[in-house]
Amino acid sequence: MTSLYQELETPTFRLAVAQFEEAAERLGLDGNIRGRLTLPQRALIVSVPVRMDDKSVKVFMGYRVQHDTALGPSKGGVRFHPDVNLGEVAALAMWMTWKCALAGLPYGGAKGGVRVAPEKLSRAELQRLTRRYTAEILPLIGPEKDIPAPDVGTNAQVMAWMMDTYSQEMGYAVPGVVTGKPLAIGGSLGREDATGRGVTDVALEALRHLGLNMAGATVAVQGFGNVGMHTARIMHEAGAKVLAVSNTKGGVHSARGLDIPTLRSRYQSNVRPLHECGVGEFISNDDLLQLECTILVPAALSEQITEKNAAKVRCRILAEGANGPTTMAADRILEEKGIFVIPDILANSGGVIVSYFEWVQDVQKYFWKEQDIRDRLHEIITAAFHRTLEFSQAKKVSLRMAALMSGIDKIGQAHLARGLYP
Ligand code: GLU
């Protein structure tokens, strides 16, 4: 076993590889290509020294992993979180490859991260950390090479600092080097809530498929960040009753349905406990996952639904807003229970789909109306949903396996066509 492999050996990476291996086996994927796709194409580990406000220097670990670039520049977010490690970033990069391929985007997959608790830094420290991290990964990124975006713990402001750092180094403005930027510097309308909108679009298709509708649906959302908050809002606007939402410190619940607009207006960020906003009663994250509801949306971190709690999950539809929220053992339990699982690489692909629109607009220097973005997102994600559903019925596999197999097959074909260099 190589030392790189040891660094990668984490539960999240094992989950991504186990999913890949099952899908590759079912596809009968060429063994040589299988070996290439199990490991990342490139992985860069950097140290990120930051001058803190008290003048001391702290060093943080940073990563950028490009899993595959057969179809185009690699694409994927940057995560700022205290648990970030190489294995997690590599797993998330692999999922980005399948996600982009499944949606039909001309991208490979990548992910980056810094092992840091961003809420503990001042704004100035966060800016210095972002800029130094960007400078360290500079040789890897670029609008035709690898295009970062927001993920857990990062946002449009962080993307603006990344774009500025890259542009300063180049000597001219390069908006297409990142997506999820502010509108003022070439960001796209509709990017901010794109993941939540996509989750809602596919959940609606799943409801229709099961003969249900959004008006009668009840919803529970784990996570109240960029994905969870907008998912709760958009589902609420679509007529669903949102029973519960949560963040890392627990959540709020109301059997009558939460007043989401009021909750949003009172909730500042992850620092304020949701149950201090005066909307609904306290609920723990464990209890939220076990609520009886039509749609459960895990929209926080990976490995939340495991063999320990899967039997107690009581939703009709599981729409995975997060990446990797369900372990393989849990998957089997959910399947036995007849829960309709919309897998992460399909359910949360709205974010990267609108990132693609943003990049196209930046490269063409021609910007679209918000309605055009919503319509095109809807078109791409619902088509991907129906293709995946048909594939799963034809091959008699779960929706997760169907999504993985479709994405992996596209990448496999690209590798076969391109051949092995030299
Ligand atoms: N971080 C998001 C994801 O996991 C978005 C990636 C992107 O837009 O490149 O899909």
Coordinates of C-alpha atoms and ligand atoms in Angstrom, one line a residue:
M1 CA 0.0 0.0 0.0
T2 CA 1.4 3.4 -1.0
S3 CA 1.6 6.2 1.5
L4 CA -0.8 8.3 -0.7
Y5 CA -3.3 5.5 -0.3
Q6 CA -2.9 5.6 3.5
E7 CA -3.5 9.3 3.5
L8 CA -6.6 8.7 1.5
E9 CA -7.9 5.9 3.6
T10 CA -10.7 7.7 5.5
P11 CA -14.4 6.6 5.9
T12 CA -15.6 9.1 3.3
F13 CA -13.1 8.0 0.7
R14 CA -13.9 4.4 1.4
L15 CA -17.6 5.1 0.8
A16 CA -16.9 6.8 -2.5
V17 CA -14.6 4.0 -3.6
A18 CA -17.0 1.3 -2.5
Q19 CA -19.8 3.0 -4.5
F20 CA -17.6 3.3 -7.5
E21 CA -16.5 -0.3 -7.3
E22 CA -20.0 -1.6 -7.1
A23 CA -21.1 0.5 -10.1
A24 CA -18.0 -0.4 -12.1
E25 CA -18.6 -4.1 -11.4
R26 CA -22.2 -3.9 -12.6
L27 CA -21.1 -1.9 -15.7
G28 CA -18.3 -4.4 -16.5
L29 CA -16.0 -1.4 -16.7
D30 CA -12.6 -2.1 -18.3
G31 CA -10.2 -3.1 -15.5
N32 CA -7.5 -0.7 -16.5
I33 CA -9.8 2.3 -16.4
R34 CA -11.2 1.1 -13.1
G35 CA -7.7 1.3 -11.6
R36 CA -7.2 4.8 -13.0
L37 CA -10.5 6.1 -11.6
T38 CA -10.1 4.7 -8.1
L39 CA -7.4 7.2 -7.3
P40 CA -7.4 11.0 -8.0
Q41 CA -5.5 12.2 -11.1
R42 CA -3.8 14.9 -9.0
A43 CA -3.8 15.8 -5.3
L44 CA -2.0 18.8 -4.0
I45 CA -1.4 19.3 -0.2
V46 CA -0.4 22.8 0.8
S47 CA 0.3 24.5 4.1
V48 CA -1.4 27.8 4.5
P49 CA 0.4 30.2 6.8
V50 CA -1.8 33.1 8.0
R51 CA -1.0 36.2 10.0
M52 CA -3.6 36.3 12.7
D53 CA -5.0 39.6 14.1
D54 CA -2.8 39.2 17.2
K55 CA 0.3 39.1 14.9
S56 CA 1.0 35.4 15.5
V57 CA 1.3 33.1 12.5
K58 CA -0.9 30.0 12.3
V59 CA -0.5 27.3 9.7
F60 CA -3.5 25.5 8.3
M61 CA -3.6 22.4 6.0
G62 CA -5.1 22.9 2.6
Y63 CA -5.9 20.6 -0.3
R64 CA -7.0 20.6 -3.9
V65 CA -7.7 17.3 -5.6
Q66 CA -8.5 16.8 -9.2
H67 CA -10.1 13.4 -9.6
D68 CA -10.5 13.3 -13.4
T69 CA -10.2 15.7 -16.3
A70 CA -11.1 13.5 -19.3
L71 CA -14.1 15.5 -20.3
G72 CA -12.8 19.0 -19.6
P73 CA -11.6 21.3 -16.8
S74 CA -12.2 19.9 -13.4
K75 CA -15.0 21.5 -11.3
G76 CA -15.8 21.5 -7.6
G77 CA -16.1 23.5 -4.5
V78 CA -13.8 24.5 -1.7
R79 CA -14.7 23.5 1.8
F80 CA -13.5 25.3 5.0
H81 CA -14.2 23.0 7.9
P82 CA -12.2 21.7 10.9
D83 CA -12.5 18.1 9.8
V84 CA -11.3 18.5 6.2
N85 CA -8.7 15.9 5.3
L86 CA -7.2 14.5 2.1
G87 CA -9.5 11.4 2.0
E88 CA -12.7 13.5 2.3
V89 CA -11.6 16.0 -0.4
A90 CA -10.6 13.1 -2.7
A91 CA -14.0 11.4 -2.2
L92 CA -15.9 14.7 -2.8
A93 CA -13.7 15.2 -6.0
M94 CA -14.7 11.7 -7.2
W95 CA -18.4 12.5 -6.6
M96 CA -18.0 15.7 -8.6
T97 CA -16.7 13.7 -11.6
W98 CA -19.8 11.5 -11.7
K99 CA -22.1 14.4 -10.9
C100 CA -20.9 16.5 -13.8
A101 CA -20.9 13.6 -16.2
L102 CA -24.5 12.6 -15.1
A103 CA -25.7 16.2 -15.8
G104 CA -23.9 16.2 -19.1
L105 CA -21.6 19.0 -18.2
P106 CA -18.2 19.3 -20.1
Y107 CA -16.3 19.0 -16.8
G108 CA -14.2 16.6 -14.8
G109 CA -14.4 16.6 -10.9
A110 CA -12.3 18.3 -8.3
K111 CA -12.6 19.5 -4.7
G112 CA -10.6 21.6 -2.3
G113 CA -10.5 22.4 1.3
V114 CA -8.8 24.0 4.3
R115 CA -8.8 22.4 7.7
V116 CA -10.1 25.4 9.6
A117 CA -13.2 26.6 11.6
P118 CA -14.0 29.7 9.5
E119 CA -16.4 31.1 12.1
K120 CA -13.5 31.4 14.5
L121 CA -11.6 33.7 12.2
S122 CA -12.1 37.5 11.8
R123 CA -13.1 38.7 8.4
A124 CA -9.5 40.0 7.8
E125 CA -8.0 36.6 8.8
L126 CA -10.5 34.7 6.6
Q127 CA -9.5 36.9 3.7
R128 CA -5.8 36.3 4.3
L129 CA -6.3 32.6 4.6
T130 CA -8.4 32.5 1.4
R131 CA -5.8 34.5 -0.6
R132 CA -2.8 32.4 0.6
Y133 CA -4.6 29.2 -0.1
T134 CA -5.5 30.4 -3.6
A135 CA -1.8 31.4 -4.2
E136 CA -0.7 28.0 -3.1
I137 CA -3.1 26.1 -5.4
L138 CA -2.6 28.7 -8.3
P139 CA -0.6 26.4 -10.6
L140 CA -3.6 24.0 -10.7
I141 CA -6.5 26.3 -11.2
G142 CA -7.8 28.4 -14.2
P143 CA -10.9 28.8 -16.3
E144 CA -9.7 26.0 -18.7
K145 CA -8.0 23.9 -16.0
D146 CA -9.9 23.7 -12.7
I147 CA -12.7 25.9 -11.5
P148 CA -13.4 26.2 -7.7
A149 CA -16.8 27.1 -6.2
P150 CA -18.4 27.5 -2.8
D151 CA -19.0 24.5 -0.6
V152 CA -19.4 24.0 3.2
G153 CA -18.0 27.0 5.0
T154 CA -17.3 29.1 2.0
N155 CA -19.5 31.7 0.1
A156 CA -19.6 34.3 -2.6
Q157 CA -17.2 36.6 -0.7
V158 CA -14.6 33.8 -0.4
M159 CA -15.0 33.3 -4.2
A160 CA -14.5 37.0 -4.8
W161 CA -11.1 36.9 -2.9
M162 CA -10.1 33.8 -4.9
M163 CA -11.0 35.5 -8.1
D164 CA -9.1 38.7 -7.2
T165 CA -6.0 36.8 -6.0
Y166 CA -5.9 34.8 -9.3
S167 CA -6.5 37.9 -11.4
Q168 CA -3.9 39.9 -9.6
E169 CA -1.3 37.2 -10.4
M170 CA -2.4 37.1 -14.0
G171 CA -2.5 40.9 -14.4
Y172 CA -6.1 41.1 -15.7
A173 CA -9.6 40.1 -14.5
V174 CA -10.3 36.4 -14.9
P175 CA -14.0 36.0 -13.7
G176 CA -14.2 32.4 -15.1
V177 CA -11.6 31.1 -12.6
V178 CA -14.3 30.5 -10.0
T179 CA -18.1 30.3 -9.9
G180 CA -20.5 31.3 -7.1
K181 CA -19.0 34.8 -7.1
P182 CA -20.9 38.0 -6.4
L183 CA -22.9 39.4 -9.4
A184 CA -20.7 42.5 -9.4
I185 CA -17.7 40.6 -10.7
G186 CA -19.3 38.2 -13.2
G187 CA -21.4 36.0 -10.9
S188 CA -24.7 34.6 -12.2
L189 CA -28.2 35.3 -11.2
G190 CA -29.8 32.3 -9.6
R191 CA -26.5 30.7 -8.4
E192 CA -27.0 31.4 -4.7
D193 CA -30.1 29.2 -4.4
A194 CA -29.4 26.9 -7.3
T195 CA -28.7 23.7 -5.2
G196 CA -31.9 24.2 -3.2
R197 CA -33.9 24.9 -6.4
G198 CA -32.5 21.7 -8.0
V199 CA -33.3 19.6 -4.9
T200 CA -36.9 20.9 -5.1
D201 CA -37.1 20.3 -8.9
V202 CA -36.1 16.6 -8.5
A203 CA -38.2 16.1 -5.4
L204 CA -41.2 17.4 -7.4
E205 CA -40.5 14.8 -10.1
A206 CA -40.2 12.1 -7.5
L207 CA -43.5 13.1 -5.9
R208 CA -45.2 13.0 -9.3
H209 CA -43.7 9.6 -10.0
L210 CA -45.2 8.3 -6.7
G211 CA -48.6 9.9 -7.3
L212 CA -48.1 12.6 -4.6
N213 CA -47.8 16.4 -4.8
M214 CA -45.9 19.2 -3.0
A215 CA -49.1 20.8 -1.5
G216 CA -49.7 17.8 0.7
A217 CA -46.1 17.1 1.4
T218 CA -44.3 17.4 4.8
V219 CA -40.5 18.1 4.8
A220 CA -37.6 17.9 7.2
V221 CA -34.3 19.4 6.4
Q222 CA -31.0 18.7 8.2
G223 CA -28.7 21.7 7.7
F224 CA -29.6 25.3 7.4
G225 CA -26.6 26.5 5.3
N226 CA -26.7 27.5 1.7
V227 CA -28.3 24.2 0.6
G228 CA -30.7 23.5 3.5
M229 CA -31.9 27.0 4.0
H230 CA -32.9 27.6 0.3
T231 CA -34.3 24.1 0.0
A232 CA -36.6 24.8 3.0
R233 CA -37.6 28.2 1.6
I234 CA -38.3 27.0 -1.9
M235 CA -40.2 23.9 -0.8
H236 CA -42.2 26.1 1.6
E237 CA -43.0 28.5 -1.3
A238 CA -44.0 25.5 -3.4
G239 CA -46.7 24.7 -0.8
A240 CA -45.0 22.0 1.3
K241 CA -45.2 22.0 5.1
V242 CA -41.7 22.2 6.5
L243 CA -41.8 20.4 9.8
A244 CA -38.2 20.8 10.9
V245 CA -34.9 22.3 10.1
S246 CA -31.6 22.1 11.9
N247 CA -28.0 23.3 12.1
T248 CA -25.0 21.8 13.9
K249 CA -26.4 22.8 17.3
G250 CA -29.8 21.2 16.8
G251 CA -33.0 22.4 15.2
V252 CA -36.6 23.5 15.4
H253 CA -39.8 21.6 14.9
S254 CA -43.5 22.3 14.5
A255 CA -46.1 19.8 13.6
R256 CA -48.2 22.6 12.0
G257 CA -45.2 23.6 9.8
L258 CA -42.5 26.2 10.5
D259 CA -42.9 29.8 9.4
I260 CA -39.7 29.7 7.2
P261 CA -39.7 33.4 6.2
T262 CA -39.8 34.5 9.8
L263 CA -37.1 31.9 10.8
R264 CA -34.9 33.1 8.0
S265 CA -35.2 36.8 8.9
R266 CA -34.3 36.0 12.6
Y267 CA -31.5 33.6 11.9
Q268 CA -28.2 35.2 11.2
S269 CA -25.8 32.3 10.7
N270 CA -24.6 29.1 12.1
V271 CA -23.5 30.9 15.3
R272 CA -27.1 31.5 16.6
P273 CA -29.0 28.4 17.7
L274 CA -32.2 28.0 15.6
H275 CA -34.3 27.4 18.7
E276 CA -33.5 30.9 20.0
C277 CA -35.3 32.4 17.0
G278 CA -38.8 32.1 18.5
V279 CA -40.1 29.8 15.7
G280 CA -41.0 26.1 16.6
E281 CA -39.7 23.9 19.4
F282 CA -36.2 22.4 19.8
I283 CA -35.5 19.1 18.1
S284 CA -32.1 17.3 18.0
N285 CA -30.5 16.3 14.7
D286 CA -31.0 12.6 15.6
D287 CA -34.7 13.1 16.1
L288 CA -35.1 15.2 12.9
L289 CA -33.7 12.4 10.8
Q290 CA -36.3 10.1 12.3
L291 CA -39.4 12.4 11.8
E292 CA -42.3 11.0 9.9
C293 CA -42.4 13.1 6.7
T294 CA -42.8 12.9 3.0
I295 CA -39.4 14.3 2.1
L296 CA -36.3 14.2 4.2
V297 CA -33.4 16.4 3.0
P298 CA -30.0 15.7 4.6
A299 CA -28.2 19.0 3.6
A300 CA -25.3 19.0 6.0
L301 CA -22.2 16.7 6.1
S302 CA -21.5 13.1 4.9
E303 CA -22.3 9.8 6.7
Q304 CA -25.4 11.1 8.6
I305 CA -27.7 8.1 7.7
T306 CA -25.8 5.0 8.8
E307 CA -26.7 1.4 9.7
K308 CA -27.4 2.8 13.2
N309 CA -30.3 5.0 12.3
A310 CA -31.4 4.0 8.8
A311 CA -34.1 1.6 10.2
K312 CA -35.6 4.5 12.1
V313 CA -35.9 6.8 9.0
R314 CA -39.6 7.4 8.3
C315 CA -39.7 9.5 5.1
R316 CA -41.2 8.5 1.7
I317 CA -38.5 10.3 -0.3
L318 CA -34.9 10.9 0.7
A319 CA -33.5 13.8 -1.3
E320 CA -29.8 14.1 -0.7
G321 CA -28.8 17.8 -0.6
A322 CA -25.5 17.0 1.0
N323 CA -22.7 15.0 -0.6
G324 CA -22.4 11.4 0.7
P325 CA -24.9 11.6 3.5
T326 CA -25.9 7.9 3.4
T327 CA -23.5 5.0 3.9
M328 CA -23.8 1.8 1.8
A329 CA -25.1 -0.3 4.7
A330 CA -27.8 2.4 5.3
D331 CA -28.6 2.3 1.6
R332 CA -29.5 -1.3 1.8
I333 CA -31.8 -0.8 4.8
L334 CA -33.5 2.2 3.1
E335 CA -34.1 0.1 0.0
E336 CA -35.7 -2.7 2.0
K337 CA -38.0 -0.1 3.6
G338 CA -39.0 1.1 0.1
I339 CA -37.7 4.6 0.6
F340 CA -37.3 6.5 -2.7
V341 CA -33.7 7.7 -2.5
I342 CA -32.7 10.6 -4.9
P343 CA -28.9 10.3 -4.7
D344 CA -26.6 13.2 -4.0
I345 CA -25.0 13.4 -7.4
L346 CA -28.4 13.9 -8.9
A347 CA -30.3 15.7 -6.1
N348 CA -27.7 18.3 -5.4
S349 CA -26.4 18.8 -8.9
G350 CA -28.3 22.1 -9.3
G351 CA -25.4 24.0 -7.8
V352 CA -22.8 22.8 -10.3
I353 CA -25.3 23.1 -13.2
V354 CA -25.7 26.8 -12.5
S355 CA -22.0 27.1 -11.9
Y356 CA -21.6 25.8 -15.5
F357 CA -24.1 28.5 -16.6
E358 CA -22.0 31.1 -14.7
W359 CA -18.8 29.9 -16.4
V360 CA -20.4 30.0 -19.9
Q361 CA -21.6 33.5 -19.2
D362 CA -18.1 34.6 -18.0
V363 CA -16.4 33.0 -21.0
Q364 CA -18.9 34.5 -23.5
K365 CA -19.2 37.8 -21.6
Y366 CA -22.9 37.7 -22.2
F367 CA -25.3 37.4 -19.2
W368 CA -28.7 35.8 -19.0
K369 CA -31.9 36.6 -17.2
E370 CA -32.8 34.8 -14.0
Q371 CA -35.8 33.1 -15.5
D372 CA -33.6 31.7 -18.3
I373 CA -31.3 30.2 -15.7
R374 CA -34.2 28.7 -13.7
D375 CA -35.7 27.2 -16.9
R376 CA -32.5 25.7 -18.2
L377 CA -31.6 24.3 -14.7
H378 CA -35.1 22.8 -14.6
E379 CA -34.7 21.3 -18.0
I380 CA -31.3 19.7 -17.3
I381 CA -32.0 18.4 -13.9
T382 CA -35.4 16.9 -14.6
A383 CA -34.1 15.3 -17.8
A384 CA -31.3 13.8 -15.7
F385 CA -33.8 12.6 -13.2
H386 CA -35.9 10.8 -15.8
R387 CA -32.9 9.3 -17.6
T388 CA -31.7 8.0 -14.3
L389 CA -35.1 6.6 -13.3
E390 CA -35.5 4.8 -16.7
F391 CA -32.0 3.4 -16.4
S392 CA -32.7 2.1 -12.9
Q393 CA -35.9 0.5 -14.0
A394 CA -34.3 -1.0 -17.1
K395 CA -31.3 -2.4 -15.2
K396 CA -33.2 -3.2 -12.0
V397 CA -30.8 -1.2 -9.8
S398 CA -31.3 1.5 -7.2
L399 CA -31.5 5.1 -8.3
R400 CA -28.1 5.7 -6.7
M401 CA -26.5 2.8 -8.7
A402 CA -28.2 4.1 -11.9
A403 CA -26.8 7.6 -11.3
L404 CA -23.3 6.3 -10.6
M405 CA -23.3 3.9 -13.5
S406 CA -24.5 6.6 -15.9
G407 CA -21.8 9.0 -14.8
I408 CA -19.1 6.4 -14.7
D409 CA -20.0 5.0 -18.1
K410 CA -19.6 8.4 -19.7
I411 CA -16.1 8.9 -18.1
G412 CA -15.1 5.4 -19.0
Q413 CA -16.1 6.0 -22.7
A414 CA -14.1 9.2 -22.7
H415 CA -11.0 7.4 -21.4
L416 CA -11.4 4.6 -23.9
A417 CA -11.6 7.1 -26.8
R418 CA -8.7 9.2 -25.6
G419 CA -6.4 6.3 -24.8
L420 CA -3.5 6.2 -22.4
Y421 CA -0.7 8.8 -22.7
P422 CA 2.1 8.2 -23.7
Ligands
GLU1 N1 -19.9 22.5 -3.9 C1 -21.0 22.2 -4.8 C2 -21.2 20.7 -5.0 O1 -20.7 19.9 -4.2 C3 -20.9 23.0 -6.1 C4 -19.7 22.7 -6.9 C5 -19.6 23.7 -8.1 O2 -20.5 24.5 -8.4 O3 -18.5 23.6 -8.8 O4 -21.7 20.2 -6.0

